[in-house]
Short mmCIF file of C-alpha atoms and ligand atoms in Angstrom, two decimals:
data_model
loop_
_atom_site.label_atom_id
_atom_site.label_comp_id
_atom_site.label_asym_id
_atom_site.label_seq_id
_atom_site.Cartn_x
_atom_site.Cartn_y
_atom_site.Cartn_z
CA MET A 1 -50.38 -121.35 102.99
CA ASP A 2 -51.92 -123.71 100.48
CA ILE A 3 -53.30 -122.65 97.09
CA LYS A 4 -56.31 -120.36 97.42
CA ILE A 5 -59.03 -121.76 95.18
CA LYS A 6 -61.44 -119.34 93.57
CA GLU A 7 -65.14 -120.14 93.92
CA GLU A 8 -65.73 -120.43 90.15
CA TYR A 9 -63.12 -123.21 89.78
CA LEU A 10 -64.40 -125.07 92.81
CA LYS A 11 -67.93 -124.98 91.38
CA GLN A 12 -66.67 -126.26 88.03
CA ALA A 13 -64.71 -129.05 89.74
CA VAL A 14 -67.66 -130.12 91.88
CA LYS A 15 -69.80 -130.31 88.71
CA LEU A 16 -67.12 -132.37 86.92
CA HIS A 17 -66.97 -134.75 89.89
CA ARG A 18 -70.73 -135.13 89.89
CA GLU A 19 -70.92 -135.92 86.18
CA ASN A 20 -67.80 -138.04 85.58
CA PRO A 21 -66.22 -141.11 87.14
CA VAL A 22 -63.70 -140.46 89.91
CA VAL A 23 -61.03 -142.97 90.94
CA ASP A 24 -58.55 -143.19 93.80
CA ALA A 25 -56.01 -145.84 92.80
CA HIS A 26 -54.45 -146.26 96.23
CA LEU A 27 -55.88 -146.41 99.72
CA ASP A 28 -54.79 -148.66 102.62
CA LEU A 29 -58.43 -149.40 103.35
CA ALA A 30 -58.34 -153.12 104.20
CA GLY A 31 -55.61 -152.58 106.78
CA GLU A 32 -57.45 -149.68 108.39
CA ILE A 33 -60.65 -151.72 108.66
CA LEU A 34 -58.76 -154.53 110.42
CA LEU A 35 -57.11 -152.06 112.83
CA ARG A 36 -60.44 -150.43 113.64
CA ASN A 37 -62.13 -153.85 114.04
CA ARG A 38 -59.45 -154.75 116.57
CA ALA A 39 -60.28 -151.57 118.46
CA GLY A 40 -63.91 -152.74 118.56
CA GLU A 41 -65.21 -150.57 115.71
CA ARG A 42 -67.57 -151.85 113.01
CA ASP A 43 -68.99 -150.35 109.78
CA VAL A 44 -65.74 -148.55 109.02
CA VAL A 45 -66.45 -147.75 105.35
CA LYS A 46 -69.98 -146.59 106.16
CA LYS A 47 -68.80 -144.36 108.98
CA TYR A 48 -65.49 -142.95 107.76
CA TYR A 49 -65.56 -143.18 103.96
CA LEU A 50 -68.94 -143.62 102.28
CA PRO A 51 -70.28 -140.08 102.89
CA HIS A 52 -67.10 -138.59 101.36
CA PHE A 53 -67.07 -141.04 98.45
CA LYS A 54 -70.68 -140.24 97.60
CA ARG A 55 -70.24 -136.50 97.86
CA VAL A 56 -67.50 -136.39 95.21
CA GLY A 57 -68.77 -139.02 92.79
CA LEU A 58 -66.06 -141.51 93.64
CA LYS A 59 -66.70 -144.60 91.52
CA LEU A 60 -63.72 -146.79 92.22
CA VAL A 61 -61.20 -147.07 95.02
CA VAL A 62 -58.29 -149.47 94.87
CA SER A 63 -57.77 -150.89 98.35
CA SER A 64 -54.32 -152.19 99.11
CA VAL A 65 -53.68 -155.12 101.41
CA TYR A 66 -50.49 -153.96 103.06
CA VAL A 67 -48.82 -156.07 105.76
CA GLU A 68 -46.79 -153.93 108.16
CA THR A 69 -43.20 -155.00 108.76
CA GLY A 70 -43.99 -155.96 112.36
CA ASN A 71 -46.63 -158.43 111.15
CA LEU A 72 -44.53 -160.19 108.51
CA ASP A 73 -43.91 -163.29 110.64
CA LYS A 74 -47.62 -164.00 110.24
CA GLY A 75 -47.93 -162.16 106.92
CA TRP A 76 -50.22 -164.63 105.16
CA GLU A 77 -52.67 -164.74 108.09
CA ASN A 78 -52.59 -160.96 108.36
CA ALA A 79 -53.28 -160.50 104.63
CA LEU A 80 -56.19 -162.96 104.73
CA SER A 81 -57.58 -161.22 107.83
CA GLN A 82 -57.48 -157.87 106.04
CA ILE A 83 -59.32 -159.25 103.00
CA LYS A 84 -61.93 -160.88 105.23
CA ALA A 85 -62.37 -157.71 107.31
CA LEU A 86 -62.87 -155.58 104.19
CA LYS A 87 -65.45 -157.96 102.73
CA GLU A 88 -67.33 -158.20 106.03
CA ASP A 89 -67.33 -154.43 106.41
CA VAL A 90 -68.97 -153.72 103.04
CA LYS A 91 -71.21 -156.82 102.86
CA ALA A 92 -74.32 -155.03 104.08
CA LEU A 93 -73.77 -151.92 101.93
CA ASP A 94 -76.05 -152.00 98.87
CA GLU A 95 -74.12 -149.18 97.24
CA VAL A 96 -70.72 -150.90 97.35
CA ILE A 97 -69.51 -153.78 95.18
CA LEU A 98 -66.19 -155.60 94.94
CA VAL A 99 -64.78 -155.19 91.46
CA GLU A 100 -63.47 -158.45 90.01
CA LYS A 101 -63.99 -158.20 86.26
CA GLY A 102 -64.18 -155.67 83.46
CA SER A 103 -67.97 -155.81 83.32
CA ASP A 104 -68.07 -154.69 86.98
CA ILE A 105 -66.48 -151.44 85.81
CA ASP A 106 -69.29 -151.04 83.26
CA ARG A 107 -71.78 -151.58 86.09
CA LEU A 108 -70.14 -148.82 88.13
CA LEU A 109 -70.64 -146.39 85.28
CA LYS A 110 -74.30 -147.27 84.77
CA GLU A 111 -75.49 -147.60 88.36
CA ASP A 112 -75.33 -145.46 91.46
CA ILE A 113 -72.73 -147.67 93.15
CA ILE A 114 -69.09 -147.56 94.26
CA GLY A 115 -66.53 -150.25 93.47
CA ILE A 116 -63.68 -151.49 95.62
CA LEU A 117 -60.84 -153.26 93.88
CA ILE A 118 -58.56 -155.28 96.17
CA TYR A 119 -54.85 -155.60 95.48
CA MET A 120 -51.74 -156.70 97.37
CA GLU A 121 -49.19 -154.02 98.21
CA GLY A 122 -46.17 -156.32 98.31
CA LEU A 123 -46.20 -160.09 98.04
CA ASP A 124 -44.01 -161.00 101.04
CA CYS A 125 -46.91 -163.07 102.32
CA ILE A 126 -46.87 -165.62 99.48
CA GLU A 127 -43.35 -166.62 100.55
CA GLY A 128 -42.38 -167.54 97.00
CA ASP A 129 -45.35 -169.92 96.59
CA MET A 130 -47.00 -168.87 93.30
CA ASP A 131 -50.06 -171.01 94.01
CA ARG A 132 -50.93 -168.54 96.76
CA LEU A 133 -51.54 -166.02 93.98
CA ASN A 134 -54.33 -168.29 92.76
CA VAL A 135 -55.72 -168.43 96.31
CA LEU A 136 -55.70 -164.62 96.44
CA TYR A 137 -57.39 -164.49 93.05
CA ASP A 138 -60.12 -166.81 94.29
CA LEU A 139 -60.64 -164.43 97.22
CA GLY A 140 -61.25 -161.56 94.80
CA VAL A 141 -57.79 -159.95 94.75
CA ARG A 142 -57.12 -158.53 91.29
CA GLY A 143 -53.65 -156.98 91.39
CA ALA A 144 -50.32 -156.81 93.21
CA SER A 145 -47.02 -155.08 93.55
CA LEU A 146 -44.08 -157.43 94.07
CA THR A 147 -42.75 -155.61 97.08
CA TRP A 148 -43.30 -152.63 99.33
CA SER A 149 -40.26 -150.37 99.98
CA ARG A 150 -38.46 -153.22 101.77
CA SER A 151 -37.03 -156.29 99.99
CA ASN A 152 -38.48 -159.79 99.85
CA LEU A 153 -38.04 -163.08 97.97
CA LEU A 154 -39.42 -161.52 94.79
CA ALA A 155 -37.82 -158.10 94.49
CA VAL A 156 -35.81 -155.29 96.06
CA GLY A 157 -37.85 -152.29 97.14
CA CYS A 158 -36.91 -148.68 96.56
CA CYS A 159 -36.25 -148.06 100.31
CA ARG A 160 -38.48 -146.08 102.65
CA ALA A 161 -39.33 -142.51 101.61
CA SER A 162 -37.52 -141.18 104.67
CA GLU A 163 -34.25 -143.03 103.83
CA ASN A 164 -33.87 -141.84 100.25
CA ARG A 165 -30.97 -144.00 99.11
CA GLN A 166 -30.58 -145.95 95.90
CA THR A 167 -30.99 -149.70 96.42
CA LYS A 168 -29.32 -152.39 94.32
CA GLY A 169 -30.65 -155.60 92.80
CA GLY A 170 -34.01 -155.96 91.09
CA LEU A 171 -36.32 -158.92 90.55
CA SER A 172 -35.37 -162.47 91.54
CA GLY A 173 -36.31 -165.48 89.43
CA ALA A 174 -39.33 -165.90 91.70
CA GLY A 175 -40.20 -162.24 91.07
CA ILE A 176 -40.22 -162.84 87.32
CA ARG A 177 -42.36 -165.95 87.81
CA ALA A 178 -44.77 -163.88 89.91
CA VAL A 179 -45.13 -161.32 87.08
CA LYS A 180 -45.96 -164.19 84.70
CA ARG A 181 -48.49 -165.74 87.08
CA LEU A 182 -50.18 -162.37 87.68
CA GLU A 183 -50.50 -161.93 83.94
CA GLU A 184 -51.94 -165.44 83.49
CA LEU A 185 -54.55 -164.57 86.11
CA SER A 186 -55.34 -161.18 84.45
CA MET A 187 -54.28 -159.43 87.66
CA PHE A 188 -52.71 -155.99 87.28
CA LEU A 189 -49.11 -155.27 88.28
CA ASP A 190 -48.16 -152.17 90.28
CA VAL A 191 -44.55 -150.92 90.15
CA SER A 192 -44.80 -148.23 92.88
CA HIS A 193 -42.18 -149.08 95.57
CA LEU A 194 -40.05 -151.11 93.13
CA ASN A 195 -36.45 -149.93 92.76
CA ASP A 196 -34.96 -148.71 89.46
CA GLU A 197 -33.40 -152.03 88.47
CA GLY A 198 -36.66 -153.82 89.17
CA PHE A 199 -38.59 -151.29 87.07
CA GLU A 200 -36.21 -151.91 84.18
CA GLN A 201 -36.67 -155.69 84.45
CA VAL A 202 -40.46 -155.38 84.58
CA CYS A 203 -40.30 -153.39 81.33
CA GLN A 204 -38.46 -156.33 79.76
CA VAL A 205 -40.58 -159.21 81.07
CA ALA A 206 -44.11 -157.80 81.32
CA GLU A 207 -46.37 -158.55 78.40
CA ARG A 208 -49.42 -156.72 79.70
CA SER A 209 -49.69 -153.05 80.71
CA PHE A 210 -48.59 -152.29 84.26
CA ILE A 211 -49.22 -149.21 86.37
CA ALA A 212 -47.78 -147.19 89.25
CA THR A 213 -50.74 -146.74 91.60
CA HIS A 214 -49.17 -144.08 93.82
CA SER A 215 -45.97 -142.44 92.56
CA GLY A 216 -45.13 -138.93 91.40
CA SER A 217 -42.23 -137.44 89.45
CA ARG A 218 -38.66 -137.64 90.75
CA GLN A 219 -37.86 -134.47 88.80
CA ILE A 220 -40.39 -132.56 90.93
CA TYR A 221 -39.48 -134.18 94.25
CA ARG A 222 -36.34 -136.24 94.69
CA SER A 223 -37.58 -139.45 96.27
CA TYR A 224 -36.84 -142.95 95.01
CA ARG A 225 -40.58 -143.57 95.45
CA ASN A 226 -41.12 -141.28 92.47
CA LEU A 227 -40.53 -142.01 88.78
CA THR A 228 -37.68 -140.70 86.63
CA ASP A 229 -38.49 -139.09 83.28
CA ASP A 230 -37.37 -142.27 81.48
CA GLN A 231 -39.63 -144.38 83.70
CA ILE A 232 -42.58 -142.06 83.08
CA LYS A 233 -42.06 -142.43 79.32
CA ALA A 234 -41.60 -146.20 79.53
CA LEU A 235 -44.66 -146.65 81.72
CA ALA A 236 -46.88 -144.52 79.47
CA GLY A 237 -45.40 -146.14 76.34
CA GLN A 238 -46.76 -149.55 77.35
CA GLY A 239 -50.22 -148.22 78.25
CA GLY A 240 -49.71 -147.69 81.99
CA ILE A 241 -51.16 -145.05 84.30
CA MET A 242 -49.48 -143.12 87.11
CA GLY A 243 -51.56 -142.40 90.20
CA MET A 244 -50.34 -139.19 91.82
CA ASN A 245 -49.34 -139.69 95.43
CA GLY A 246 -50.62 -136.97 97.75
CA CYS A 247 -48.60 -137.87 100.84
CA LYS A 248 -46.12 -135.17 101.83
CA TYR A 249 -43.23 -137.64 102.16
CA ILE A 250 -43.62 -138.62 98.50
CA ALA A 251 -45.05 -135.50 96.84
CA GLY A 252 -43.00 -133.11 98.95
CA SER A 253 -44.44 -130.15 100.73
CA LEU A 254 -43.38 -126.54 100.29
CA GLY A 255 -43.73 -125.31 103.85
CA GLY A 256 -46.93 -127.29 104.32
CA ASN A 257 -48.13 -126.40 100.85
CA HIS A 258 -49.32 -129.85 99.80
CA LEU A 259 -51.66 -128.95 96.96
CA GLU A 260 -49.07 -126.85 95.16
CA MET A 261 -46.65 -129.79 95.09
CA LEU A 262 -49.31 -132.27 94.05
CA CYS A 263 -50.34 -130.01 91.14
CA ARG A 264 -46.71 -129.67 90.04
CA HIS A 265 -46.34 -133.47 89.88
CA ILE A 266 -49.55 -133.83 87.90
CA GLU A 267 -48.74 -131.04 85.46
CA TYR A 268 -45.23 -132.39 84.90
CA GLU A 269 -46.40 -135.93 84.21
CA VAL A 270 -49.16 -134.69 81.91
CA GLU A 271 -46.54 -132.76 79.97
CA LYS A 272 -44.28 -135.85 79.72
CA ALA A 273 -46.88 -138.56 79.17
CA GLY A 274 -50.27 -136.99 78.41
CA GLU A 275 -53.33 -136.87 80.66
CA SER A 276 -54.55 -140.30 79.55
CA HIS A 277 -51.65 -141.80 81.54
CA VAL A 278 -52.18 -139.82 84.72
CA GLY A 279 -54.64 -140.31 87.57
CA TYR A 280 -55.19 -139.88 91.30
CA GLY A 281 -53.63 -142.40 93.70
CA PHE A 282 -53.55 -140.20 96.76
CA ASP A 283 -52.47 -142.81 99.31
CA LEU A 284 -54.31 -140.88 102.06
CA CYS A 285 -52.80 -142.23 105.27
CA ASP A 286 -53.93 -139.91 108.08
CA SER A 287 -57.03 -141.93 108.91
CA TYR A 288 -55.04 -145.20 108.92
CA ASN A 289 -52.36 -143.61 111.12
CA ARG A 290 -54.99 -142.32 113.54
CA ALA A 291 -56.50 -145.81 113.78
CA SER A 292 -53.09 -147.39 114.28
CA ALA A 293 -52.10 -144.89 116.99
CA ALA A 294 -55.43 -145.24 118.79
CA LEU A 295 -54.95 -149.00 118.99
CA GLN A 296 -51.70 -148.35 120.84
CA GLY A 297 -53.36 -145.85 123.15
CA LYS A 298 -51.73 -142.87 121.39
CA ARG A 299 -53.01 -139.89 119.46
CA TYR A 300 -51.93 -139.15 115.90
CA THR A 301 -52.20 -135.43 115.15
CA ASP A 302 -49.89 -134.96 112.14
CA ARG A 303 -51.26 -134.10 108.76
CA ASP A 304 -49.39 -135.96 106.03
CA ASP A 305 -52.05 -135.97 103.33
CA CYS A 306 -52.65 -133.39 100.60
CA ILE A 307 -56.34 -133.21 101.46
CA PRO A 308 -58.08 -134.06 104.76
CA ASP A 309 -60.40 -136.71 103.25
CA HIS A 310 -61.90 -137.92 99.97
CA GLY A 311 -64.70 -135.37 100.31
CA GLN A 312 -62.10 -132.74 99.43
CA MET A 313 -60.98 -134.36 96.15
CA PRO A 314 -62.58 -131.58 94.05
CA LEU A 315 -60.05 -129.18 95.61
CA VAL A 316 -57.30 -130.89 93.63
CA SER A 317 -59.33 -130.87 90.42
CA ALA A 318 -60.23 -127.20 91.03
CA ALA A 319 -56.58 -126.30 91.61
CA LEU A 320 -55.66 -127.91 88.28
CA LEU A 321 -58.43 -125.99 86.48
CA GLN A 322 -57.40 -122.72 88.10
CA ARG A 323 -53.79 -123.28 87.03
CA GLY A 324 -54.90 -123.55 83.41
CA MET A 325 -55.63 -127.22 82.76
CA GLY A 326 -58.57 -127.96 80.47
CA ALA A 327 -61.71 -129.69 81.76
CA GLU A 328 -61.23 -132.63 79.35
CA GLN A 329 -57.75 -133.21 80.73
CA VAL A 330 -58.97 -133.01 84.33
CA LYS A 331 -61.69 -135.58 83.55
CA ASP A 332 -59.05 -138.10 82.49
CA ILE A 333 -56.89 -137.43 85.53
CA MET A 334 -59.70 -137.60 88.08
CA GLY A 335 -60.83 -141.01 86.86
CA GLY A 336 -61.12 -141.51 83.09
CA SER A 337 -57.60 -142.87 82.65
CA PHE A 338 -57.83 -145.49 85.38
CA ILE A 339 -61.38 -146.51 84.42
CA ARG A 340 -60.21 -147.32 80.89
CA TYR A 341 -57.17 -149.21 82.20
CA PHE A 342 -59.02 -151.39 84.70
CA ARG A 343 -61.86 -152.17 82.31
CA GLN A 344 -59.32 -153.46 79.80
CA ILE A 345 -56.89 -155.25 82.18
CA LEU A 346 -59.52 -157.14 84.21
ZN1 ZN B 1 -47.40 -147.52 99.28
#
């Protein structure tokens, strides 16, 4: 049984969402669009996402470009196809823009529009060629993580959530060069999925603020995908933001009680780092998994996400309010923190 939200808190949360910017710092949107395109579907954002985004005042969604392990042999082509598919999908939508610079964030706040910020979840596809980062930049990509949970030429990942073992080795020389090139290009760096040694090295070499788009607290749920207390402090200390992951494999789930766990992560990180370093990065995967299964002629019926869709985001904000968090704090978490970060970093 998930948290029962009282009507008064839900109303307050809905009002907060209507009047303040809302951000989701991690969604595998580009990949889902490509999967659905391959199944013959078009207008994916319009059909599956836009109504929910609009309903909850979502201003900015960070879309990852994630290449599945099975596609790595043609990783570069796959990544470019995802970027192209995403751009095609939103081209005709007047209310959606691609966010490429700080002033685009200002536009989002002034106009009735929604921004999509494209970033690479793992840089396997550049195959150690830093000039490909410039190509990605020219295509509108504005951030990257060095690796997903697996390892590549740049860094060792933290291992898959289901494996839960400590991996060894951090960034390679190429990984350090990639951090430098990303910084030269004013692209943001994401450390979610990096292992502990890699995190440590990033702290030493990064000169600009980096973030964790979708990671919770390891103290609340023991997964190497989540951050230790020292990492939370280090990340916040250099101006970074942590997007709270709402997937049950990362946040944990007390007998299916997703919201309870998500709130515990958020409250813990707010206590350790302050609300101005905490945000939402829900990593909602159910829709992607349904699309992927359908393409293989299967049905995906699991529920791995903390909420069924973005239209339910106020449930999380309402749960935080009901558990005693102040409205000003919730405003930062639901979008304020990430808005400030992206405006400054881009
Ligand atoms: Zn991820």
